[in-house]
Amino acid sequence: MKIGILALQGAFAEHEKMLDALGAEVFQIRQRSDLDRGFDGFVIPGGESTVQGKLLRELGMFDDLKDVIRNGLPVFGTCAGLLLLAKNIENDDREHLGLMNITAVRNAYGRQLGSFAVAAEFADIGEIPMTFIRAPYIKKAGRDVRILARVGGRIVAARQDNMLVTAFHPELTQSTAVHEYFLNMVRSVQSKALRDV
Ligand code: GLN
């Protein structure tokens, strides 16, 4: 299974390590031509959504990436990746890829609680460790969005069709469960594609 990781900025190396340990073939996406290599899934890492959004446009990758995700490529966005996928960001007038039917709040936990770790339930998985770094949360989840985890009443993980997002960083914990969940999503899209042949 081939997974591309957006490697323009942020915490991509940690995702790479985890997916590699789970047996995926991982490669970094750094320029427009990298998008032409065939892959089965895509990861948008944490970092700075503003910087990543700007680089995506400057490198001419923005529209093509948006198209492949809209066409069903499984994608996993963590933290800044969640903000890049969100249709709305309440406290930011930028819209990035704008594909997922959620309203996110950016840097939502204030200065004091900028970074913290908790353990909480994740749907179909159970309790897992969650590390938050200047994280967003999801204030509104629209139709077709399944809520997968909440912390303190706030939505911190969700899925809509081929898009999985977490406000926290599973790649910075010891648990590989969320990455396994994502790889299962990729597998189910692959087997559906086979059935459609
Ligand atoms: N605060 C960052 C942003 O707004 C996200 C933080 C992260 O990805 N760890 O993009």
JSON list of C-alpha atoms and ligand atoms in Angstrom, two decimals:
[
{"chain": "A", "resi": 1, "resn": "MET", "atom": "CA", "xyz": [0.00, 0.00, 0.00]},
{"chain": "A", "resi": 2, "resn": "LYS", "atom": "CA", "xyz": [1.46, 3.36, -1.06]},
{"chain": "A", "resi": 3, "resn": "ILE", "atom": "CA", "xyz": [0.93, 6.40, 1.13]},
{"chain": "A", "resi": 4, "resn": "GLY", "atom": "CA", "xyz": [2.02, 9.91, 0.18]},
{"chain": "A", "resi": 5, "resn": "ILE", "atom": "CA", "xyz": [2.85, 12.36, 2.96]},
{"chain": "A", "resi": 6, "resn": "LEU", "atom": "CA", "xyz": [2.74, 16.07, 2.35]},
{"chain": "A", "resi": 7, "resn": "ALA", "atom": "CA", "xyz": [6.28, 17.02, 3.37]},
{"chain": "A", "resi": 8, "resn": "LEU", "atom": "CA", "xyz": [6.38, 20.78, 2.88]},
{"chain": "A", "resi": 9, "resn": "GLN", "atom": "CA", "xyz": [6.40, 21.71, 6.56]},
{"chain": "A", "resi": 10, "resn": "GLY", "atom": "CA", "xyz": [5.57, 20.30, 9.98]},
{"chain": "A", "resi": 11, "resn": "ALA", "atom": "CA", "xyz": [5.51, 16.87, 11.62]},
{"chain": "A", "resi": 12, "resn": "PHE", "atom": "CA", "xyz": [5.70, 14.63, 8.55]},
{"chain": "A", "resi": 13, "resn": "ALA", "atom": "CA", "xyz": [8.70, 12.51, 9.60]},
{"chain": "A", "resi": 14, "resn": "GLU", "atom": "CA", "xyz": [6.81, 11.06, 12.58]},
{"chain": "A", "resi": 15, "resn": "HIS", "atom": "CA", "xyz": [3.89, 9.96, 10.38]},
{"chain": "A", "resi": 16, "resn": "GLU", "atom": "CA", "xyz": [6.35, 8.44, 7.98]},
{"chain": "A", "resi": 17, "resn": "LYS", "atom": "CA", "xyz": [7.99, 6.39, 10.74]},
{"chain": "A", "resi": 18, "resn": "MET", "atom": "CA", "xyz": [4.69, 5.11, 12.07]},
{"chain": "A", "resi": 19, "resn": "LEU", "atom": "CA", "xyz": [3.24, 4.16, 8.68]},
{"chain": "A", "resi": 20, "resn": "ASP", "atom": "CA", "xyz": [6.50, 2.54, 7.70]},
{"chain": "A", "resi": 21, "resn": "ALA", "atom": "CA", "xyz": [6.44, 0.46, 10.90]},
{"chain": "A", "resi": 22, "resn": "LEU", "atom": "CA", "xyz": [2.92, -0.64, 9.94]},
{"chain": "A", "resi": 23, "resn": "GLY", "atom": "CA", "xyz": [4.20, -1.95, 6.60]},
{"chain": "A", "resi": 24, "resn": "ALA", "atom": "CA", "xyz": [3.04, 0.83, 4.25]},
{"chain": "A", "resi": 25, "resn": "GLU", "atom": "CA", "xyz": [5.25, 2.08, 1.46]},
{"chain": "A", "resi": 26, "resn": "VAL", "atom": "CA", "xyz": [5.61, 5.75, 2.27]},
{"chain": "A", "resi": 27, "resn": "PHE", "atom": "CA", "xyz": [6.90, 8.58, 0.18]},
{"chain": "A", "resi": 28, "resn": "GLN", "atom": "CA", "xyz": [7.17, 12.32, 0.63]},
{"chain": "A", "resi": 29, "resn": "ILE", "atom": "CA", "xyz": [5.25, 14.74, -1.54]},
{"chain": "A", "resi": 30, "resn": "ARG", "atom": "CA", "xyz": [7.27, 17.90, -1.99]},
{"chain": "A", "resi": 31, "resn": "GLN", "atom": "CA", "xyz": [6.46, 19.16, -5.45]},
{"chain": "A", "resi": 32, "resn": "ARG", "atom": "CA", "xyz": [3.73, 19.06, -8.04]},
{"chain": "A", "resi": 33, "resn": "SER", "atom": "CA", "xyz": [5.29, 16.17, -10.01]},
{"chain": "A", "resi": 34, "resn": "ASP", "atom": "CA", "xyz": [5.24, 13.96, -6.88]},
{"chain": "A", "resi": 35, "resn": "LEU", "atom": "CA", "xyz": [1.46, 13.93, -7.13]},
{"chain": "A", "resi": 36, "resn": "ASP", "atom": "CA", "xyz": [1.76, 11.99, -10.40]},
{"chain": "A", "resi": 37, "resn": "ARG", "atom": "CA", "xyz": [3.25, 8.97, -8.64]},
{"chain": "A", "resi": 38, "resn": "GLY", "atom": "CA", "xyz": [0.39, 6.65, -7.95]},
{"chain": "A", "resi": 39, "resn": "PHE", "atom": "CA", "xyz": [-0.61, 6.33, -4.31]},
{"chain": "A", "resi": 40, "resn": "ASP", "atom": "CA", "xyz": [-3.50, 4.87, -2.36]},
{"chain": "A", "resi": 41, "resn": "GLY", "atom": "CA", "xyz": [-3.69, 7.28, 0.57]},
{"chain": "A", "resi": 42, "resn": "PHE", "atom": "CA", "xyz": [-2.45, 10.70, 1.60]},
{"chain": "A", "resi": 43, "resn": "VAL", "atom": "CA", "xyz": [-1.43, 12.33, 4.88]},
{"chain": "A", "resi": 44, "resn": "ILE", "atom": "CA", "xyz": [-1.50, 16.05, 5.68]},
{"chain": "A", "resi": 45, "resn": "PRO", "atom": "CA", "xyz": [0.60, 16.52, 8.83]},
{"chain": "A", "resi": 46, "resn": "GLY", "atom": "CA", "xyz": [0.44, 18.97, 11.69]},
{"chain": "A", "resi": 47, "resn": "GLY", "atom": "CA", "xyz": [2.43, 22.18, 11.48]},
{"chain": "A", "resi": 48, "resn": "GLU", "atom": "CA", "xyz": [1.13, 25.58, 10.43]},
{"chain": "A", "resi": 49, "resn": "SER", "atom": "CA", "xyz": [-1.95, 25.52, 8.25]},
{"chain": "A", "resi": 50, "resn": "THR", "atom": "CA", "xyz": [-1.26, 29.02, 6.91]},
{"chain": "A", "resi": 51, "resn": "VAL", "atom": "CA", "xyz": [2.25, 28.08, 5.80]},
{"chain": "A", "resi": 52, "resn": "GLN", "atom": "CA", "xyz": [1.20, 24.75, 4.31]},
{"chain": "A", "resi": 53, "resn": "GLY", "atom": "CA", "xyz": [-1.74, 26.34, 2.47]},
{"chain": "A", "resi": 54, "resn": "LYS", "atom": "CA", "xyz": [0.52, 29.05, 1.05]},
{"chain": "A", "resi": 55, "resn": "LEU", "atom": "CA", "xyz": [3.18, 26.56, -0.07]},
{"chain": "A", "resi": 56, "resn": "LEU", "atom": "CA", "xyz": [0.56, 24.32, -1.70]},
{"chain": "A", "resi": 57, "resn": "ARG", "atom": "CA", "xyz": [-0.53, 27.27, -3.82]},
{"chain": "A", "resi": 58, "resn": "GLU", "atom": "CA", "xyz": [2.97, 28.54, -4.57]},
{"chain": "A", "resi": 59, "resn": "LEU", "atom": "CA", "xyz": [4.12, 25.10, -5.68]},
{"chain": "A", "resi": 60, "resn": "GLY", "atom": "CA", "xyz": [1.09, 24.70, -7.94]},
{"chain": "A", "resi": 61, "resn": "MET", "atom": "CA", "xyz": [-0.18, 21.65, -6.04]},
{"chain": "A", "resi": 62, "resn": "PHE", "atom": "CA", "xyz": [-3.33, 23.06, -4.56]},
{"chain": "A", "resi": 63, "resn": "ASP", "atom": "CA", "xyz": [-5.93, 22.39, -7.28]},
{"chain": "A", "resi": 64, "resn": "ASP", "atom": "CA", "xyz": [-4.66, 18.93, -8.17]},
{"chain": "A", "resi": 65, "resn": "LEU", "atom": "CA", "xyz": [-4.54, 17.83, -4.57]},
{"chain": "A", "resi": 66, "resn": "LYS", "atom": "CA", "xyz": [-8.05, 19.13, -4.05]},
{"chain": "A", "resi": 67, "resn": "ASP", "atom": "CA", "xyz": [-9.24, 17.19, -7.11]},
{"chain": "A", "resi": 68, "resn": "VAL", "atom": "CA", "xyz": [-7.74, 13.86, -6.10]},
{"chain": "A", "resi": 69, "resn": "ILE", "atom": "CA", "xyz": [-9.24, 14.10, -2.61]},
{"chain": "A", "resi": 70, "resn": "ARG", "atom": "CA", "xyz": [-12.60, 15.16, -4.02]},
{"chain": "A", "resi": 71, "resn": "ASN", "atom": "CA", "xyz": [-12.42, 12.14, -6.30]},
{"chain": "A", "resi": 72, "resn": "GLY", "atom": "CA", "xyz": [-12.13, 9.83, -3.31]},
{"chain": "A", "resi": 73, "resn": "LEU", "atom": "CA", "xyz": [-8.46, 9.47, -2.40]},
{"chain": "A", "resi": 74, "resn": "PRO", "atom": "CA", "xyz": [-8.35, 8.53, 1.31]},
{"chain": "A", "resi": 75, "resn": "VAL", "atom": "CA", "xyz": [-6.74, 11.35, 3.29]},
{"chain": "A", "resi": 76, "resn": "PHE", "atom": "CA", "xyz": [-5.72, 11.72, 6.92]},
{"chain": "A", "resi": 77, "resn": "GLY", "atom": "CA", "xyz": [-5.24, 15.26, 8.25]},
{"chain": "A", "resi": 78, "resn": "THR", "atom": "CA", "xyz": [-3.80, 15.89, 11.70]},
{"chain": "A", "resi": 79, "resn": "CYS", "atom": "CA", "xyz": [-4.09, 19.26, 13.42]},
{"chain": "A", "resi": 80, "resn": "ALA", "atom": "CA", "xyz": [-3.02, 21.75, 10.72]},
{"chain": "A", "resi": 81, "resn": "GLY", "atom": "CA", "xyz": [-4.15, 19.04, 8.27]},
{"chain": "A", "resi": 82, "resn": "LEU", "atom": "CA", "xyz": [-7.62, 19.20, 9.83]},
{"chain": "A", "resi": 83, "resn": "LEU", "atom": "CA", "xyz": [-7.66, 22.97, 9.27]},
{"chain": "A", "resi": 84, "resn": "LEU", "atom": "CA", "xyz": [-6.58, 22.54, 5.66]},
{"chain": "A", "resi": 85, "resn": "LEU", "atom": "CA", "xyz": [-9.46, 20.14, 5.00]},
{"chain": "A", "resi": 86, "resn": "ALA", "atom": "CA", "xyz": [-12.16, 22.07, 6.90]},
{"chain": "A", "resi": 87, "resn": "LYS", "atom": "CA", "xyz": [-14.87, 23.93, 4.97]},
{"chain": "A", "resi": 88, "resn": "ASN", "atom": "CA", "xyz": [-14.94, 26.65, 7.63]},
{"chain": "A", "resi": 89, "resn": "ILE", "atom": "CA", "xyz": [-12.52, 27.99, 10.20]},
{"chain": "A", "resi": 90, "resn": "GLU", "atom": "CA", "xyz": [-14.42, 30.12, 12.67]},
{"chain": "A", "resi": 91, "resn": "ASN", "atom": "CA", "xyz": [-11.59, 32.43, 13.71]},
{"chain": "A", "resi": 92, "resn": "ASP", "atom": "CA", "xyz": [-9.69, 32.61, 10.44]},
{"chain": "A", "resi": 93, "resn": "ASP", "atom": "CA", "xyz": [-11.04, 34.02, 7.21]},
{"chain": "A", "resi": 94, "resn": "ARG", "atom": "CA", "xyz": [-8.89, 31.68, 5.14]},
{"chain": "A", "resi": 95, "resn": "GLU", "atom": "CA", "xyz": [-10.39, 28.68, 3.49]},
{"chain": "A", "resi": 96, "resn": "HIS", "atom": "CA", "xyz": [-7.87, 26.11, 2.35]},
{"chain": "A", "resi": 97, "resn": "LEU", "atom": "CA", "xyz": [-8.91, 22.90, 0.59]},
{"chain": "A", "resi": 98, "resn": "GLY", "atom": "CA", "xyz": [-12.38, 23.34, 2.11]},
{"chain": "A", "resi": 99, "resn": "LEU", "atom": "CA", "xyz": [-13.57, 19.79, 1.45]},
{"chain": "A", "resi": 100, "resn": "MET", "atom": "CA", "xyz": [-14.85, 18.53, 4.79]},
{"chain": "A", "resi": 101, "resn": "ASN", "atom": "CA", "xyz": [-18.16, 19.59, 6.16]},
{"chain": "A", "resi": 102, "resn": "ILE", "atom": "CA", "xyz": [-16.85, 20.88, 9.51]},
{"chain": "A", "resi": 103, "resn": "THR", "atom": "CA", "xyz": [-16.35, 24.22, 11.23]},
{"chain": "A", "resi": 104, "resn": "ALA", "atom": "CA", "xyz": [-13.05, 24.27, 13.09]},
{"chain": "A", "resi": 105, "resn": "VAL", "atom": "CA", "xyz": [-11.71, 26.68, 15.69]},
{"chain": "A", "resi": 106, "resn": "ARG", "atom": "CA", "xyz": [-8.03, 27.40, 15.37]},
{"chain": "A", "resi": 107, "resn": "ASN", "atom": "CA", "xyz": [-5.57, 27.53, 18.30]},
{"chain": "A", "resi": 108, "resn": "ALA", "atom": "CA", "xyz": [-8.60, 26.75, 20.39]},
{"chain": "A", "resi": 109, "resn": "TYR", "atom": "CA", "xyz": [-7.19, 25.95, 23.79]},
{"chain": "A", "resi": 110, "resn": "GLY", "atom": "CA", "xyz": [-5.61, 29.27, 24.73]},
{"chain": "A", "resi": 111, "resn": "ARG", "atom": "CA", "xyz": [-2.00, 29.96, 25.60]},
{"chain": "A", "resi": 112, "resn": "GLN", "atom": "CA", "xyz": [-1.81, 28.13, 28.89]},
{"chain": "A", "resi": 113, "resn": "LEU", "atom": "CA", "xyz": [-3.27, 24.96, 27.52]},
{"chain": "A", "resi": 114, "resn": "GLY", "atom": "CA", "xyz": [-1.45, 25.24, 24.21]},
{"chain": "A", "resi": 115, "resn": "SER", "atom": "CA", "xyz": [-0.04, 21.76, 24.55]},
{"chain": "A", "resi": 116, "resn": "PHE", "atom": "CA", "xyz": [-1.33, 18.86, 26.61]},
{"chain": "A", "resi": 117, "resn": "ALA", "atom": "CA", "xyz": [-1.79, 15.11, 26.59]},
{"chain": "A", "resi": 118, "resn": "VAL", "atom": "CA", "xyz": [-4.82, 13.07, 27.62]},
{"chain": "A", "resi": 119, "resn": "ALA", "atom": "CA", "xyz": [-6.23, 9.61, 27.10]},
{"chain": "A", "resi": 120, "resn": "ALA", "atom": "CA", "xyz": [-9.73, 9.41, 25.62]},
{"chain": "A", "resi": 121, "resn": "GLU", "atom": "CA", "xyz": [-12.09, 7.10, 23.75]},
{"chain": "A", "resi": 122, "resn": "PHE", "atom": "CA", "xyz": [-11.86, 6.85, 19.98]},
{"chain": "A", "resi": 123, "resn": "ALA", "atom": "CA", "xyz": [-14.78, 5.16, 18.21]},
{"chain": "A", "resi": 124, "resn": "ASP", "atom": "CA", "xyz": [-14.23, 1.49, 17.32]},
{"chain": "A", "resi": 125, "resn": "ILE", "atom": "CA", "xyz": [-10.77, 1.58, 18.91]},
{"chain": "A", "resi": 126, "resn": "GLY", "atom": "CA", "xyz": [-11.12, 2.32, 22.63]},
{"chain": "A", "resi": 127, "resn": "GLU", "atom": "CA", "xyz": [-9.04, 4.57, 24.83]},
{"chain": "A", "resi": 128, "resn": "ILE", "atom": "CA", "xyz": [-5.88, 5.97, 23.24]},
{"chain": "A", "resi": 129, "resn": "PRO", "atom": "CA", "xyz": [-3.32, 8.63, 24.15]},
{"chain": "A", "resi": 130, "resn": "MET", "atom": "CA", "xyz": [-3.83, 12.00, 22.46]},
{"chain": "A", "resi": 131, "resn": "THR", "atom": "CA", "xyz": [-1.22, 14.75, 22.23]},
{"chain": "A", "resi": 132, "resn": "PHE", "atom": "CA", "xyz": [-2.45, 18.26, 21.46]},
{"chain": "A", "resi": 133, "resn": "ILE", "atom": "CA", "xyz": [-0.15, 21.08, 20.26]},
{"chain": "A", "resi": 134, "resn": "ARG", "atom": "CA", "xyz": [-1.77, 24.48, 19.68]},
{"chain": "A", "resi": 135, "resn": "ALA", "atom": "CA", "xyz": [-4.60, 22.39, 18.39]},
{"chain": "A", "resi": 136, "resn": "PRO", "atom": "CA", "xyz": [-7.93, 23.19, 16.78]},
{"chain": "A", "resi": 137, "resn": "TYR", "atom": "CA", "xyz": [-11.22, 21.52, 17.63]},
{"chain": "A", "resi": 138, "resn": "ILE", "atom": "CA", "xyz": [-14.32, 20.91, 15.58]},
{"chain": "A", "resi": 139, "resn": "LYS", "atom": "CA", "xyz": [-17.16, 23.15, 16.66]},
{"chain": "A", "resi": 140, "resn": "LYS", "atom": "CA", "xyz": [-19.74, 21.94, 14.15]},
{"chain": "A", "resi": 141, "resn": "ALA", "atom": "CA", "xyz": [-19.89, 18.71, 12.26]},
{"chain": "A", "resi": 142, "resn": "GLY", "atom": "CA", "xyz": [-22.26, 18.76, 9.30]},
{"chain": "A", "resi": 143, "resn": "ARG", "atom": "CA", "xyz": [-24.20, 16.04, 7.58]},
{"chain": "A", "resi": 144, "resn": "ASP", "atom": "CA", "xyz": [-22.23, 12.94, 6.61]},
{"chain": "A", "resi": 145, "resn": "VAL", "atom": "CA", "xyz": [-19.60, 13.61, 9.26]},
{"chain": "A", "resi": 146, "resn": "ARG", "atom": "CA", "xyz": [-19.12, 10.87, 11.84]},
{"chain": "A", "resi": 147, "resn": "ILE", "atom": "CA", "xyz": [-17.75, 12.05, 15.17]},
{"chain": "A", "resi": 148, "resn": "LEU", "atom": "CA", "xyz": [-15.00, 9.70, 16.35]},
{"chain": "A", "resi": 149, "resn": "ALA", "atom": "CA", "xyz": [-13.69, 11.32, 19.54]},
{"chain": "A", "resi": 150, "resn": "ARG", "atom": "CA", "xyz": [-14.40, 14.08, 22.01]},
{"chain": "A", "resi": 151, "resn": "VAL", "atom": "CA", "xyz": [-12.26, 15.58, 24.75]},
{"chain": "A", "resi": 152, "resn": "GLY", "atom": "CA", "xyz": [-13.96, 17.78, 27.34]},
{"chain": "A", "resi": 153, "resn": "GLY", "atom": "CA", "xyz": [-17.10, 17.76, 25.19]},
{"chain": "A", "resi": 154, "resn": "ARG", "atom": "CA", "xyz": [-15.26, 19.09, 22.14]},
{"chain": "A", "resi": 155, "resn": "ILE", "atom": "CA", "xyz": [-14.99, 17.09, 18.93]},
{"chain": "A", "resi": 156, "resn": "VAL", "atom": "CA", "xyz": [-11.36, 16.17, 18.27]},
{"chain": "A", "resi": 157, "resn": "ALA", "atom": "CA", "xyz": [-11.65, 13.45, 15.60]},
{"chain": "A", "resi": 158, "resn": "ALA", "atom": "CA", "xyz": [-14.09, 12.87, 12.77]},
{"chain": "A", "resi": 159, "resn": "ARG", "atom": "CA", "xyz": [-14.57, 11.20, 9.45]},
{"chain": "A", "resi": 160, "resn": "GLN", "atom": "CA", "xyz": [-16.49, 12.09, 6.32]},
{"chain": "A", "resi": 161, "resn": "ASP", "atom": "CA", "xyz": [-16.32, 9.47, 3.55]},
{"chain": "A", "resi": 162, "resn": "ASN", "atom": "CA", "xyz": [-12.65, 9.27, 2.50]},
{"chain": "A", "resi": 163, "resn": "MET", "atom": "CA", "xyz": [-11.48, 12.02, 4.90]},
{"chain": "A", "resi": 164, "resn": "LEU", "atom": "CA", "xyz": [-10.23, 11.36, 8.43]},
{"chain": "A", "resi": 165, "resn": "VAL", "atom": "CA", "xyz": [-9.13, 14.21, 10.71]},
{"chain": "A", "resi": 166, "resn": "THR", "atom": "CA", "xyz": [-7.75, 14.45, 14.23]},
{"chain": "A", "resi": 167, "resn": "ALA", "atom": "CA", "xyz": [-7.08, 17.65, 16.18]},
{"chain": "A", "resi": 168, "resn": "PHE", "atom": "CA", "xyz": [-4.40, 15.73, 18.09]},
{"chain": "A", "resi": 169, "resn": "HIS", "atom": "CA", "xyz": [-1.16, 14.11, 16.95]},
{"chain": "A", "resi": 170, "resn": "PRO", "atom": "CA", "xyz": [-1.36, 10.30, 17.09]},
{"chain": "A", "resi": 171, "resn": "GLU", "atom": "CA", "xyz": [2.05, 10.14, 15.39]},
{"chain": "A", "resi": 172, "resn": "LEU", "atom": "CA", "xyz": [3.62, 11.65, 18.53]},
{"chain": "A", "resi": 173, "resn": "THR", "atom": "CA", "xyz": [2.26, 8.90, 20.81]},
{"chain": "A", "resi": 174, "resn": "GLN", "atom": "CA", "xyz": [3.13, 5.24, 21.29]},
{"chain": "A", "resi": 175, "resn": "SER", "atom": "CA", "xyz": [-0.20, 4.09, 19.89]},
{"chain": "A", "resi": 176, "resn": "THR", "atom": "CA", "xyz": [-0.43, 3.14, 16.21]},
{"chain": "A", "resi": 177, "resn": "ALA", "atom": "CA", "xyz": [-4.21, 2.62, 16.43]},
{"chain": "A", "resi": 178, "resn": "VAL", "atom": "CA", "xyz": [-5.33, 5.72, 14.47]},
{"chain": "A", "resi": 179, "resn": "HIS", "atom": "CA", "xyz": [-2.83, 5.04, 11.69]},
{"chain": "A", "resi": 180, "resn": "GLU", "atom": "CA", "xyz": [-4.10, 1.45, 11.52]},
{"chain": "A", "resi": 181, "resn": "TYR", "atom": "CA", "xyz": [-7.64, 2.84, 11.31]},
{"chain": "A", "resi": 182, "resn": "PHE", "atom": "CA", "xyz": [-6.54, 5.00, 8.39]},
{"chain": "A", "resi": 183, "resn": "LEU", "atom": "CA", "xyz": [-4.81, 2.11, 6.60]},
{"chain": "A", "resi": 184, "resn": "ASN", "atom": "CA", "xyz": [-8.04, 0.11, 6.97]},
{"chain": "A", "resi": 185, "resn": "MET", "atom": "CA", "xyz": [-9.90, 2.99, 5.32]},
{"chain": "A", "resi": 186, "resn": "VAL", "atom": "CA", "xyz": [-7.41, 2.83, 2.44]},
{"chain": "A", "resi": 187, "resn": "ARG", "atom": "CA", "xyz": [-7.86, -0.94, 2.17]},
{"chain": "A", "resi": 188, "resn": "SER", "atom": "CA", "xyz": [-11.63, -0.70, 2.04]},
{"chain": "A", "resi": 189, "resn": "VAL", "atom": "CA", "xyz": [-11.44, 1.86, -0.78]},
{"chain": "A", "resi": 190, "resn": "GLN", "atom": "CA", "xyz": [-9.06, -0.47, -2.64]},
{"chain": "A", "resi": 191, "resn": "SER", "atom": "CA", "xyz": [-11.33, -3.48, -2.32]},
{"chain": "A", "resi": 192, "resn": "LYS", "atom": "CA", "xyz": [-14.32, -1.39, -3.41]},
{"chain": "A", "resi": 193, "resn": "ALA", "atom": "CA", "xyz": [-12.35, -0.29, -6.47]},
{"chain": "A", "resi": 194, "resn": "LEU", "atom": "CA", "xyz": [-11.63, -3.94, -7.27]},
{"chain": "A", "resi": 195, "resn": "ARG", "atom": "CA", "xyz": [-15.30, -4.82, -6.95]},
{"chain": "A", "resi": 196, "resn": "ASP", "atom": "CA", "xyz": [-16.19, -2.02, -9.38]},
{"chain": "A", "resi": 197, "resn": "VAL", "atom": "CA", "xyz": [-13.86, -3.38, -12.10]},
{"chain": "B", "resi": 1, "resn": "GLN", "atom": "N1", "xyz": [-1.83, 26.00, 15.31]},
{"chain": "B", "resi": 1, "resn": "GLN", "atom": "C1", "xyz": [-1.57, 25.37, 14.06]},
{"chain": "B", "resi": 1, "resn": "GLN", "atom": "C2", "xyz": [-2.38, 26.00, 12.92]},
{"chain": "B", "resi": 1, "resn": "GLN", "atom": "O1", "xyz": [-3.18, 26.83, 13.15]},
{"chain": "B", "resi": 1, "resn": "GLN", "atom": "C3", "xyz": [-1.87, 23.89, 14.13]},
{"chain": "B", "resi": 1, "resn": "GLN", "atom": "C4", "xyz": [-0.99, 23.25, 15.16]},
{"chain": "B", "resi": 1, "resn": "GLN", "atom": "C5", "xyz": [-0.50, 21.88, 14.81]},
{"chain": "B", "resi": 1, "resn": "GLN", "atom": "O2", "xyz": [-0.64, 21.42, 13.67]},
{"chain": "B", "resi": 1, "resn": "GLN", "atom": "N2", "xyz": [0.12, 21.23, 15.77]},
{"chain": "B", "resi": 1, "resn": "GLN", "atom": "O3", "xyz": [-2.18, 25.66, 11.80]}
]
